[in-house]
C-alpha cells in the first residue's frame, strides 16, 4: 500500500475567499509525528478513520474543499531514500509531457532522517493555453511513510493565494524527528556551546543551568549568542551531534532512567528523543557529555563510575563502563577520597583518547577508551587559578587547522597549549559543560599545537551540481533548441563559457558549482537576449529559462546608460548596454526600434525636454555610426512627462533618468 499524504489546494475556492487573521491554526498528528499550519478562517473535517482530513476556506456548506490531506502507511520499514530514488527524473519527464509546461523549480535532497523532493511548475490545461495551472509542492519520504503536499490553482485565479498556499506547503514539518543516521556528508560547524551556570536577575546572581551560550572557536572572546533558558530542566551535561543539534539530560539526582533532550540552535526548537539513559546511581548526577569521531554521544556521571554511549545510527544506548577506570591509577587515592573534587567532566579526541578534568585544580587525566587504561600520570597545567571550580574540557580545531583544548574554569574560559602544558584565559563566564565537534570534520587531519596550518577553505574544491532545464519561448512555452546558452560564474573572472548543447526539446544539462550565482546569457534571432542571474542549488536540479520574442510594443530599459550631468556626453559605463543593443540590431536586420529618453523633473520642463531629445540623438548617432541603417531607429525625447517613480527623493529620481527602446517592427 503506497504511503501518501496529499495536500491539494483547489483553485475554485479562491473566488470567494476572504483573508482571515494573520495567526494561523496548527494541525498536528502526534502519532505520525508531523504538523502544518493553515489560515485561521478555514474549517476542517475528518473521516471516521481519521485517515483523511479536508480543509475548507470558510463555510463548508458553500465552498469547495481547499485542502485534502490523506495519510497511508507503507508495509515494513524501508531504508531512507528507497522510494525517493529516480523520483526527480520521473517527475521531470512527467512535467515535460504536460502542455506548455514551465519548470520553476525541481530539486531533491537528503536531509538525513528523510528525503525530500520540491517542485514548482505551471502548465496549460489544453493545447490552446487559455487556462494555466500552477502547481507547487513537496514529496517527503521518511521511514515507512511517504508524504506529498501540493498546492494547485488556476494562475488567473491565484491573486494573493499563491503566497498563502506556499506558506501552507512550507509549514509542514516533523515534530518527533527520529534519531537516525546523520545526513550524507554532514559535518559539524565551527560553533561551540556552553551551559551557563549563572544568570543575573534583579541585580542578583542566581543558578541557571538552562541557558546556552553560543560562540565561535575562531574567536571565542567575542560576546556569545544567548539561547536563554531553552532547556526544560537544569543540566550539567551538553554534547553536540553531527547534525549540529545539542543534546542534554537533567542534572536531577533521580537515580532513574532519563530521556535525552535535543535542542536545535538554528530553529531554537527542542524535543525529547527516544534515547533513555539508565539510572545514574545513588548520590550522583549526569555531569558531562561529549561526541566521538563517529558522531556517537557519551554521557558521564559526576563520580565517573558510569559512561554511557548513545548511537544515533541505530538508536542504541550502551553502557561503556560501570566502574571508574581511573581507580586503577596510582594517583587515584589523591583525587578519589571522600570530599574530593569530581573528575567526571570529559571530552574525546579523534584517537579515542578521553580527557577528564579534575575539578579541584584543573589537572587533566587521559584514558584510552579502547583499553579503558588511564595514563600513568596526571597533566598539571600552568596559568590556572589555584581556586577550584574546573568543570569541563573540549577539543576543537581553529581556522588554521590547529587543535585547541578549551577548559571551563572558575569564572573564565581558558585555551590550553598541551605541548607546553599552559593555559591562557580567553573570556569571562562560568559554564557547567562545553559542546562542540568540529574536531571530527571530514577534512584534513587537524594539526598539533604549533604545527603548520592546514589548507584553507579556498583550497577545498567547491561542491558540484548539474543544472538541468529547457530554453523556452516565453509566449508559447515551446522549446527553442536553436538558442545559444552560455554561463559565467558571477564571482569568477573571465567571460562566458562555451555554448551548451541543447536537445531537440530545448533541454540542457550544465555542470555548475552548487549554491553559487551564475550569469546566464541566451541568444536567438527573433528574441531578446537574456542576461539574468540564477542561484544554483545542490545536487541535480531543474529550472527552465524563458526567452521573450520580439513583439511590437515591447519596451525595455537600457541599463547604466548615463550621461555627464547636463550634457549629451556618454559615461564609459553606458557602452556595454549600447553594444548589446547594437548586437541585437545586427542579428535581427528586420527589427526597428524607437529610442525613448526620460529625465527627472528637476529644472525647467522645457530644458529637460530638449536635453532628453539631444541624448536620444546622441545614442542614435552612435548606433548609426557602427553600421545600423538610420531608418531602423527613431528617437523621441519625453523629458520628465513619464516618471517611473516618485521625484521626491534622489534615490527614486534616478529611476526616472533613463533611456529605453521600444520595438516598432519585426518584419
XYZ file of C-alpha atoms in Angstrom:
667
model
C 0.000 0.000 0.000
C 1.625 3.193 -1.132
C 2.227 5.733 1.622
C 0.928 9.073 0.596
C -0.009 12.351 2.187
C -1.573 14.584 -0.469
C -2.275 18.260 0.030
C -4.336 19.818 -2.786
C -5.386 23.477 -2.944
C -8.196 23.738 -5.487
C -8.430 26.984 -7.411
C -12.218 27.340 -7.250
C -12.218 28.425 -3.608
C -10.153 31.470 -4.448
C -13.087 33.340 -5.981
C -14.872 33.785 -2.687
C -12.021 33.685 -0.246
C -11.768 36.355 2.432
C -8.484 36.575 4.253
C -8.618 35.680 7.927
C -6.448 36.774 10.827
C -2.706 36.579 10.368
C -2.131 33.996 13.117
C -2.547 30.534 11.574
C -4.108 27.420 13.015
C -1.949 24.378 13.750
C -2.939 20.933 12.536
C -0.830 18.192 14.130
C -0.739 14.418 14.149
C 1.332 13.373 17.186
C 1.166 9.673 16.303
C 2.523 10.192 12.778
C 4.824 12.918 14.102
C 4.073 15.850 11.789
C 2.247 19.158 11.777
C 1.315 22.006 9.439
C -0.403 25.369 9.732
C -3.347 26.754 7.781
C -5.333 30.044 7.735
C -7.454 30.584 10.823
C -10.569 31.326 8.730
C -10.537 27.816 7.276
C -12.540 24.873 8.608
C -11.526 21.212 8.673
C -13.326 17.878 8.650
C -12.042 14.338 9.174
C -13.417 10.991 8.089
C -14.276 8.347 10.649
C -10.928 6.592 10.460
C -9.046 9.924 10.597
C -7.040 8.907 7.557
C -8.419 11.803 5.521
C -8.685 15.431 6.589
C -10.414 18.029 4.435
C -9.823 21.755 4.904
C -12.414 24.286 3.744
C -11.944 28.012 3.182
C -14.858 29.447 5.146
C -18.337 27.883 5.146
C -18.008 24.147 4.431
C -21.549 24.071 3.036
C -20.856 26.663 0.339
C -17.210 26.352 -0.649
C -15.299 23.542 -2.287
C -12.529 21.917 -0.242
C -9.317 23.912 -0.185
C -7.022 21.191 1.184
C -7.359 17.419 1.199
C -4.860 15.527 3.350
C -4.563 11.738 3.122
C -2.183 9.594 5.173
C -1.310 5.968 4.471
C 1.473 3.781 5.836
C 3.844 1.620 3.833
C 4.307 -2.031 4.741
C 7.529 -2.638 6.616
C 10.399 -0.323 7.438
C 12.176 0.885 4.316
C 15.639 2.391 4.217
C 15.658 6.187 3.802
C 15.564 7.122 0.137
C 14.293 3.743 -1.155
C 11.165 5.303 -2.625
C 12.897 8.590 -3.397
C 15.197 7.051 -5.999
C 14.532 8.222 -9.549
C 11.533 10.287 -8.413
C 13.140 13.511 -9.581
C 13.709 12.213 -13.106
C 10.256 10.676 -13.165
C 8.552 13.943 -12.241
C 10.816 15.847 -14.661
C 9.643 13.611 -17.521
C 6.012 13.894 -16.457
C 6.071 17.690 -16.327
C 7.738 17.923 -19.736
C 4.866 15.910 -21.223
C 2.279 18.412 -19.973
C 1.014 21.035 -22.470
C 3.112 24.228 -22.455
C 4.763 23.430 -19.142
C 7.399 25.560 -17.405
C 9.567 24.253 -14.552
C 10.296 26.941 -11.965
C 11.979 24.581 -9.505
C 12.603 20.874 -9.175
C 15.248 19.633 -6.737
C 15.793 16.752 -4.351
C 17.997 16.390 -1.277
C 18.874 14.025 1.542
C 18.086 15.558 4.939
C 19.424 12.551 6.835
C 16.291 11.281 8.570
C 14.183 11.865 5.455
C 14.439 12.549 1.718
C 12.594 15.399 0.056
C 11.633 16.417 -3.485
C 10.444 20.004 -4.043
C 8.759 21.148 -7.222
C 7.150 24.246 -8.702
C 5.758 24.338 -12.252
C 2.940 25.647 -14.450
C 1.161 24.075 -17.424
C -1.777 24.647 -19.755
C -4.937 22.575 -19.401
C -5.244 22.353 -23.191
C -3.208 22.978 -26.327
C -4.683 26.450 -26.713
C -3.276 27.522 -23.356
C -6.244 29.661 -22.315
C -6.082 28.308 -18.756
C -2.833 27.691 -16.922
C -2.482 25.820 -13.662
C 0.201 26.491 -11.046
C 1.439 23.509 -9.041
C 3.956 23.605 -6.221
C 4.616 21.065 -3.562
C 6.834 18.697 -1.626
C 7.214 14.949 -1.540
C 8.859 13.623 1.608
C 9.967 10.073 2.378
C 10.636 9.100 5.989
C 10.849 5.575 7.300
C 7.729 3.706 6.238
C 5.812 6.824 5.213
C 5.572 8.947 2.118
C 4.131 12.461 2.287
C 3.030 14.654 -0.606
C 1.973 18.258 -0.074
C 0.669 20.082 -3.107
C -0.782 23.482 -3.945
C -2.735 23.644 -7.200
C -4.745 26.543 -8.611
C -5.553 28.263 -11.901
C -2.999 31.024 -12.462
C -5.607 33.639 -13.312
C -7.406 32.972 -10.018
C -4.383 32.935 -7.735
C -4.082 36.546 -6.600
C -2.594 36.564 -3.119
C -3.425 32.883 -2.626
C -0.143 31.743 -4.128
C 1.833 33.104 -1.184
C -0.673 31.619 1.254
C -0.563 28.235 -0.434
C 3.240 28.335 -0.396
C 3.163 29.004 3.352
C 0.898 26.007 3.955
C 3.201 23.742 1.966
C 6.320 25.117 3.645
C 4.796 24.797 7.122
C 4.765 21.007 7.028
C 7.364 19.584 9.380
C 8.130 16.673 11.655
C 7.537 17.092 15.374
C 9.292 13.965 16.592
C 12.291 13.737 14.299
C 13.512 10.190 14.733
C 17.055 9.567 15.763
C 18.915 8.065 12.840
C 21.917 8.397 10.655
C 23.188 11.888 10.053
C 22.712 13.385 6.557
C 25.233 12.198 3.987
C 28.290 14.420 4.191
C 27.002 16.108 7.364
C 29.755 17.945 9.212
C 29.884 19.880 12.421
C 30.125 23.617 12.007
C 32.652 25.730 13.931
C 30.260 26.815 16.675
C 30.864 25.753 20.247
C 28.462 25.993 23.154
C 28.415 26.112 26.919
C 25.711 25.770 29.568
C 25.681 28.969 31.606
C 25.873 28.184 35.316
C 24.522 31.553 36.491
C 22.219 34.347 35.344
C 21.925 37.928 36.553
C 18.388 38.840 37.675
C 17.387 41.954 39.610
C 21.000 42.765 40.438
C 21.467 39.279 41.876
C 23.323 36.237 40.546
C 21.254 33.068 40.706
C 21.544 29.475 39.425
C 20.703 28.976 35.764
C 21.974 25.784 34.054
C 19.213 26.084 31.416
C 20.668 28.860 29.229
C 23.148 28.017 26.456
C 25.853 30.355 25.159
C 26.940 30.026 21.524
C 30.345 31.241 20.346
C 32.816 30.510 17.569
C 36.093 28.685 18.007
C 37.600 31.249 15.627
C 37.265 33.953 18.277
C 35.540 32.777 21.463
C 36.389 36.074 23.145
C 33.550 37.754 21.207
C 30.314 38.116 23.175
C 28.283 34.913 22.790
C 24.845 34.498 21.268
C 22.412 33.707 24.077
C 19.850 30.892 23.896
C 18.014 31.888 27.044
C 16.515 29.102 29.215
C 15.999 26.764 26.253
C 16.481 23.569 28.273
C 13.350 22.284 30.052
C 15.451 21.340 33.084
C 18.666 22.369 34.783
C 21.596 20.480 33.318
C 25.324 19.960 33.734
C 25.776 17.854 30.545
C 25.847 19.027 26.931
C 27.031 17.325 23.707
C 26.873 18.451 20.083
C 25.847 15.962 17.408
C 26.985 15.848 13.801
C 23.556 17.316 12.948
C 24.661 20.498 14.789
C 21.969 19.940 17.408
C 22.703 19.917 21.135
C 21.902 17.003 23.435
C 21.400 17.229 27.182
C 19.989 15.422 30.200
C 18.712 16.651 33.549
C 21.094 17.127 36.494
C 18.437 15.988 38.951
C 19.695 13.105 41.188
C 16.737 10.883 40.343
C 18.599 7.542 40.180
C 16.069 6.658 37.482
C 16.199 6.337 33.681
C 16.180 9.744 31.954
C 15.417 10.734 28.359
C 17.955 12.734 26.351
C 16.713 16.123 25.137
C 17.580 17.535 21.699
C 17.818 21.307 21.096
C 18.323 22.811 17.634
C 20.143 26.169 17.889
C 19.222 27.073 14.293
C 15.458 26.845 14.861
C 15.519 27.381 18.649
C 13.205 24.388 18.992
C 13.659 21.325 21.152
C 12.108 17.953 21.940
C 12.832 14.777 23.824
C 14.484 11.953 21.916
C 13.589 8.264 22.314
C 17.039 7.645 23.826
C 16.845 6.831 27.525
C 19.921 6.757 29.755
C 19.968 4.174 32.553
C 19.668 5.179 36.190
C 22.806 7.079 37.143
C 23.183 5.524 40.540
C 22.711 6.849 44.086
C 24.292 10.100 45.214
C 25.497 11.161 41.759
C 24.209 13.024 38.705
C 24.827 13.179 34.963
C 27.554 15.805 34.826
C 29.107 15.838 31.343
C 28.625 14.804 27.719
C 30.809 14.605 24.606
C 30.942 13.421 20.977
C 33.281 10.967 19.244
C 34.556 10.702 15.671
C 31.536 8.595 14.588
C 29.031 11.110 15.909
C 28.100 8.949 18.887
C 27.177 10.786 22.094
C 28.616 9.970 25.531
C 27.301 10.856 28.982
C 29.215 10.576 32.257
C 28.225 10.681 35.902
C 29.885 13.054 38.369
C 31.787 10.235 40.098
C 32.954 8.912 36.675
C 31.623 5.492 37.675
C 29.347 5.264 34.645
C 29.930 6.196 30.984
C 27.060 5.641 28.536
C 27.145 5.819 24.734
C 24.169 6.779 22.530
C 24.493 5.817 18.837
C 22.190 7.845 16.574
C 22.949 5.451 13.701
C 20.965 2.608 15.281
C 19.285 4.272 18.285
C 21.227 2.041 20.686
C 22.158 3.039 24.241
C 25.198 1.187 25.614
C 26.977 1.274 28.968
C 30.675 1.737 28.129
C 31.789 1.190 31.690
C 30.128 0.833 35.070
C 33.309 1.221 37.144
C 35.633 4.219 37.043
C 38.796 3.059 35.165
C 40.880 5.729 36.935
C 40.589 3.631 40.095
C 43.451 1.575 38.608
C 45.796 4.598 38.550
C 48.415 5.091 41.206
C 47.260 8.655 41.799
C 43.598 7.747 42.385
C 43.942 7.966 46.154
C 44.887 11.641 45.754
C 41.684 12.501 43.879
C 39.193 9.826 44.970
C 38.960 10.358 48.716
C 35.733 11.411 50.432
C 35.067 15.088 49.769
C 37.471 15.260 46.824
C 36.526 17.055 43.637
C 34.959 15.418 40.605
C 36.743 14.126 37.511
C 33.595 13.137 35.609
C 33.724 16.036 33.122
C 35.432 14.962 29.922
C 35.899 15.240 26.158
C 37.101 12.899 23.391
C 39.670 13.348 20.635
C 39.892 11.589 17.274
C 42.323 8.962 18.636
C 39.777 7.579 21.130
C 41.514 9.311 23.999
C 39.207 10.508 26.749
C 40.357 13.640 28.591
C 38.948 14.170 32.096
C 39.440 17.285 34.212
C 39.919 17.251 37.962
C 37.604 19.959 39.273
C 39.840 20.967 42.193
C 42.938 22.169 40.323
C 42.232 21.720 36.592
C 44.673 18.838 36.062
C 43.950 16.561 33.102
C 43.549 12.783 33.130
C 43.891 10.737 29.945
C 42.070 7.418 29.480
C 42.378 5.121 26.453
C 38.755 4.484 25.529
C 39.589 1.240 23.720
C 41.551 -0.405 26.567
C 39.962 1.500 29.481
C 43.510 2.174 30.731
C 44.325 5.541 32.361
C 47.606 7.314 31.653
C 50.241 6.796 34.378
C 50.344 10.489 35.311
C 48.003 13.437 35.519
C 48.792 16.536 33.440
C 49.204 19.650 35.570
C 48.673 22.972 33.783
C 50.340 26.322 34.353
C 48.413 29.590 34.230
C 45.264 28.475 36.053
C 43.929 29.961 39.304
C 44.565 27.833 42.352
C 40.941 28.014 43.420
C 38.797 25.056 42.313
C 35.753 25.081 40.063
C 37.012 23.454 36.855
C 34.019 21.977 35.083
C 34.827 20.756 31.565
C 37.217 20.403 28.627
C 36.590 20.429 24.877
C 38.913 19.694 21.953
C 38.250 21.839 18.867
C 40.066 22.891 15.689
C 40.728 26.535 14.867
C 40.528 28.209 11.444
C 44.167 27.361 10.721
C 43.567 23.663 11.427
C 45.313 23.582 14.827
C 43.925 21.650 17.783
C 42.654 23.816 20.614
C 41.741 22.407 24.009
C 39.279 24.668 25.804
C 38.834 24.463 29.550
C 35.930 25.792 31.606
C 37.425 27.144 34.795
C 36.307 29.273 37.733
C 34.669 32.368 36.240
C 36.552 32.056 32.915
C 37.091 30.022 29.772
C 40.702 29.041 29.014
C 42.627 27.771 25.999
C 45.213 25.093 26.746
C 48.525 24.560 24.954
C 49.030 20.844 25.559
C 52.597 20.867 24.249
C 53.658 23.492 26.788
C 51.053 22.489 29.382
C 49.995 26.113 29.739
C 46.527 27.669 29.926
C 45.528 31.123 28.699
C 42.376 32.985 29.687
C 40.033 33.601 26.730
C 36.890 35.128 28.193
C 34.848 35.506 31.356
C 31.977 33.130 32.010
C 31.021 30.172 34.178
C 29.992 27.090 32.214
C 28.940 23.694 33.557
C 29.735 21.894 30.292
C 31.121 22.676 26.817
C 29.983 21.195 23.499
C 31.437 21.130 20.002
C 32.560 18.594 17.406
C 34.421 20.331 14.580
C 37.464 18.213 15.501
C 35.762 15.402 13.598
C 35.061 17.250 10.365
C 35.806 15.086 7.351
C 38.600 17.316 6.103
C 42.377 17.339 6.531
C 43.542 15.934 9.869
C 43.903 18.667 12.490
C 47.429 19.786 13.220
C 49.030 19.620 16.600
C 49.626 22.821 18.522
C 52.318 24.798 16.675
C 52.144 22.644 13.519
C 51.809 24.230 10.044
C 48.358 25.487 9.179
C 46.029 23.199 7.287
C 44.829 24.143 3.796
C 42.347 26.993 3.841
C 38.727 26.616 2.797
C 39.535 28.173 -0.566
C 41.731 25.169 -1.353
C 38.836 22.748 -0.968
C 37.117 22.078 -4.322
C 33.610 23.575 -4.382
C 30.635 21.252 -4.351
C 29.476 20.429 -7.854
C 25.953 20.219 -9.216
C 24.175 19.802 -12.533
C 21.664 22.375 -13.731
C 19.101 20.794 -15.997
C 16.365 22.712 -17.722
C 14.958 23.892 -21.032
C 15.099 27.084 -23.071
C 11.505 28.014 -23.898
C 9.595 30.708 -25.757
C 8.124 32.966 -23.052
C 4.907 33.468 -25.019
C 4.168 29.951 -26.255
C 6.416 27.905 -23.921
C 7.584 25.928 -26.927
C 11.201 24.660 -26.907
C 13.937 26.690 -28.585
C 16.704 24.174 -29.389
C 18.489 26.681 -31.705
C 19.194 29.087 -28.828
C 22.734 29.656 -27.577
C 23.101 29.338 -23.791
C 26.315 30.334 -22.037
C 27.060 30.531 -18.310
C 29.517 32.590 -16.302
C 30.218 32.321 -12.566
C 29.214 35.749 -11.273
C 32.048 35.885 -8.738
C 34.666 34.470 -11.112
C 36.982 36.039 -13.646
C 36.874 35.640 -17.402
C 33.936 35.674 -19.764
C 31.118 33.340 -20.646
C 31.909 29.694 -21.299
C 31.137 27.680 -24.432
C 27.557 27.338 -25.602
C 25.586 24.472 -24.084
C 24.362 21.673 -26.286
C 20.560 21.815 -26.452
C 18.459 18.756 -27.272
C 15.564 18.928 -29.763
C 13.191 19.611 -26.875
C 15.333 22.583 -25.787
C 16.720 20.766 -22.755
C 20.258 21.160 -21.414
C 22.460 19.817 -18.619
C 25.224 22.156 -17.430
C 27.826 21.352 -14.710
C 27.935 24.164 -12.145
C 29.166 24.863 -8.642
C 26.443 24.392 -6.044
C 24.917 27.373 -4.239
C 26.576 29.977 -6.471
C 25.278 32.876 -8.561
C 25.646 32.317 -12.300
C 25.059 34.803 -15.107
C 23.205 33.144 -17.983
C 23.260 34.687 -21.458
C 20.823 33.284 -24.004
C 20.713 34.450 -27.655
C 18.452 33.573 -30.561
C 17.480 35.513 -33.671
C 13.983 36.929 -33.232
C 14.278 37.021 -29.412
C 15.529 39.467 -26.853
C 18.902 38.425 -25.488
C 18.565 37.280 -21.884
C 21.212 38.273 -19.357
C 19.966 37.037 -15.997
C 21.495 35.793 -12.748
C 20.470 32.414 -11.342
C 21.279 30.874 -7.966
C 22.316 27.251 -8.344
C 21.208 24.531 -5.934
C 22.976 21.492 -4.532
C 22.807 18.238 -6.456
C 20.965 17.795 -9.742
C 18.074 20.213 -10.069
C 15.803 21.581 -12.784
C 14.876 25.125 -13.794
C 13.732 26.396 -17.211
C 14.857 29.613 -18.936
C 12.428 31.770 -20.911
C 13.264 33.889 -23.956
C 10.975 36.773 -24.880
C 10.200 37.024 -28.587
C 10.342 40.398 -30.321
C 6.847 41.835 -30.102
C 5.749 45.204 -31.358
C 5.185 47.498 -28.394
C 7.627 45.769 -26.058
C 9.654 48.383 -24.149
C 12.953 47.633 -22.430
C 15.302 49.789 -20.384
C 18.950 50.180 -21.348
C 20.758 49.646 -18.047
C 23.539 52.019 -16.950
C 23.170 54.310 -19.981
C 24.116 57.560 -18.253
C 25.489 60.935 -19.313
C 27.654 63.591 -17.778
C 25.324 65.865 -15.828
C 23.584 68.377 -18.067
C 25.354 67.138 -21.230
C 24.959 64.604 -24.046
C 28.370 63.013 -23.382
C 28.016 59.307 -22.564
C 29.760 57.913 -19.495
C 32.026 54.850 -20.052
C 29.599 52.608 -18.140
C 26.983 53.182 -20.840
C 28.787 51.398 -23.673
C 28.248 47.713 -22.672
C 24.455 48.163 -22.823
C 24.666 50.088 -26.113
C 26.907 47.426 -27.617
C 24.404 44.777 -26.577
C 21.637 46.713 -28.340
C 23.909 47.025 -31.362
C 24.374 43.242 -31.412
C 20.597 42.695 -31.266
C 20.048 45.029 -34.224
C 22.753 43.330 -36.286
C 21.475 39.822 -35.502
C 17.907 40.845 -36.403
C 18.172 43.003 -39.577
C 14.387 43.442 -39.880
C 13.994 44.808 -36.357
C 13.099 48.503 -35.990
C 13.088 50.402 -32.710
C 12.251 53.710 -31.108
C 14.702 55.166 -28.599
C 12.954 56.963 -25.730
C 14.741 59.398 -23.447
C 13.481 60.386 -19.974
C 14.610 62.820 -17.288
C 13.507 63.636 -13.759
C 11.518 66.823 -13.009
C 14.412 68.850 -11.594
C 14.757 72.124 -13.521
C 12.577 73.702 -16.203
C 10.418 71.251 -18.142
C 11.400 72.795 -21.482
C 15.101 72.287 -20.780
C 14.511 68.682 -19.725
C 12.550 68.052 -22.906
C 15.361 69.395 -25.090
C 18.029 67.531 -23.111
C 16.192 64.196 -23.467
C 15.868 64.700 -27.226
C 19.558 65.536 -27.553
C 20.612 62.478 -25.567
C 18.455 60.150 -27.666
C 20.016 61.673 -30.768
C 23.499 61.001 -29.386
C 22.673 57.319 -28.876
C 21.055 57.045 -32.315
C 24.144 58.534 -33.973
C 26.372 56.121 -32.052
C 24.451 53.132 -33.411
C 24.280 54.532 -36.952
C 27.999 55.185 -36.870
C 28.536 51.467 -36.228
C 26.574 50.343 -39.268
C 22.868 50.425 -38.393
C 20.646 51.840 -41.179
C 19.222 55.190 -39.990
C 15.600 54.385 -40.903
C 15.601 51.467 -38.436
C 15.974 53.808 -35.443
C 13.592 56.563 -34.420
C 14.170 58.786 -31.424
C 11.855 60.669 -29.106
C 12.587 62.781 -26.044
C 9.921 62.713 -23.357
C 11.568 64.869 -20.694
C 10.019 64.275 -17.290
C 6.494 63.518 -18.545
C 6.569 59.760 -17.891
C 8.183 59.113 -14.477
C 8.535 55.537 -13.254
C 8.893 56.550 -9.614
C 8.460 59.473 -7.256
C 10.554 62.586 -7.852
C 10.513 63.476 -4.151
C 13.859 61.809 -3.357
C 17.116 61.450 -5.236
C 17.135 57.671 -4.884
C 13.849 57.416 -6.798
C 14.641 60.271 -9.207
C 17.471 58.111 -10.529
C 14.878 55.613 -11.753
C 13.271 58.337 -13.839
C 16.515 59.357 -15.600
C 16.614 56.528 -18.129
C 16.802 55.519 -21.771
C 14.541 52.831 -23.192
C 13.905 51.274 -26.545
C 10.558 50.128 -27.834
C 10.125 47.630 -30.647
C 8.217 49.198 -33.549
C 8.587 46.473 -36.168
C 9.861 42.907 -36.600
C 9.395 42.438 -40.372
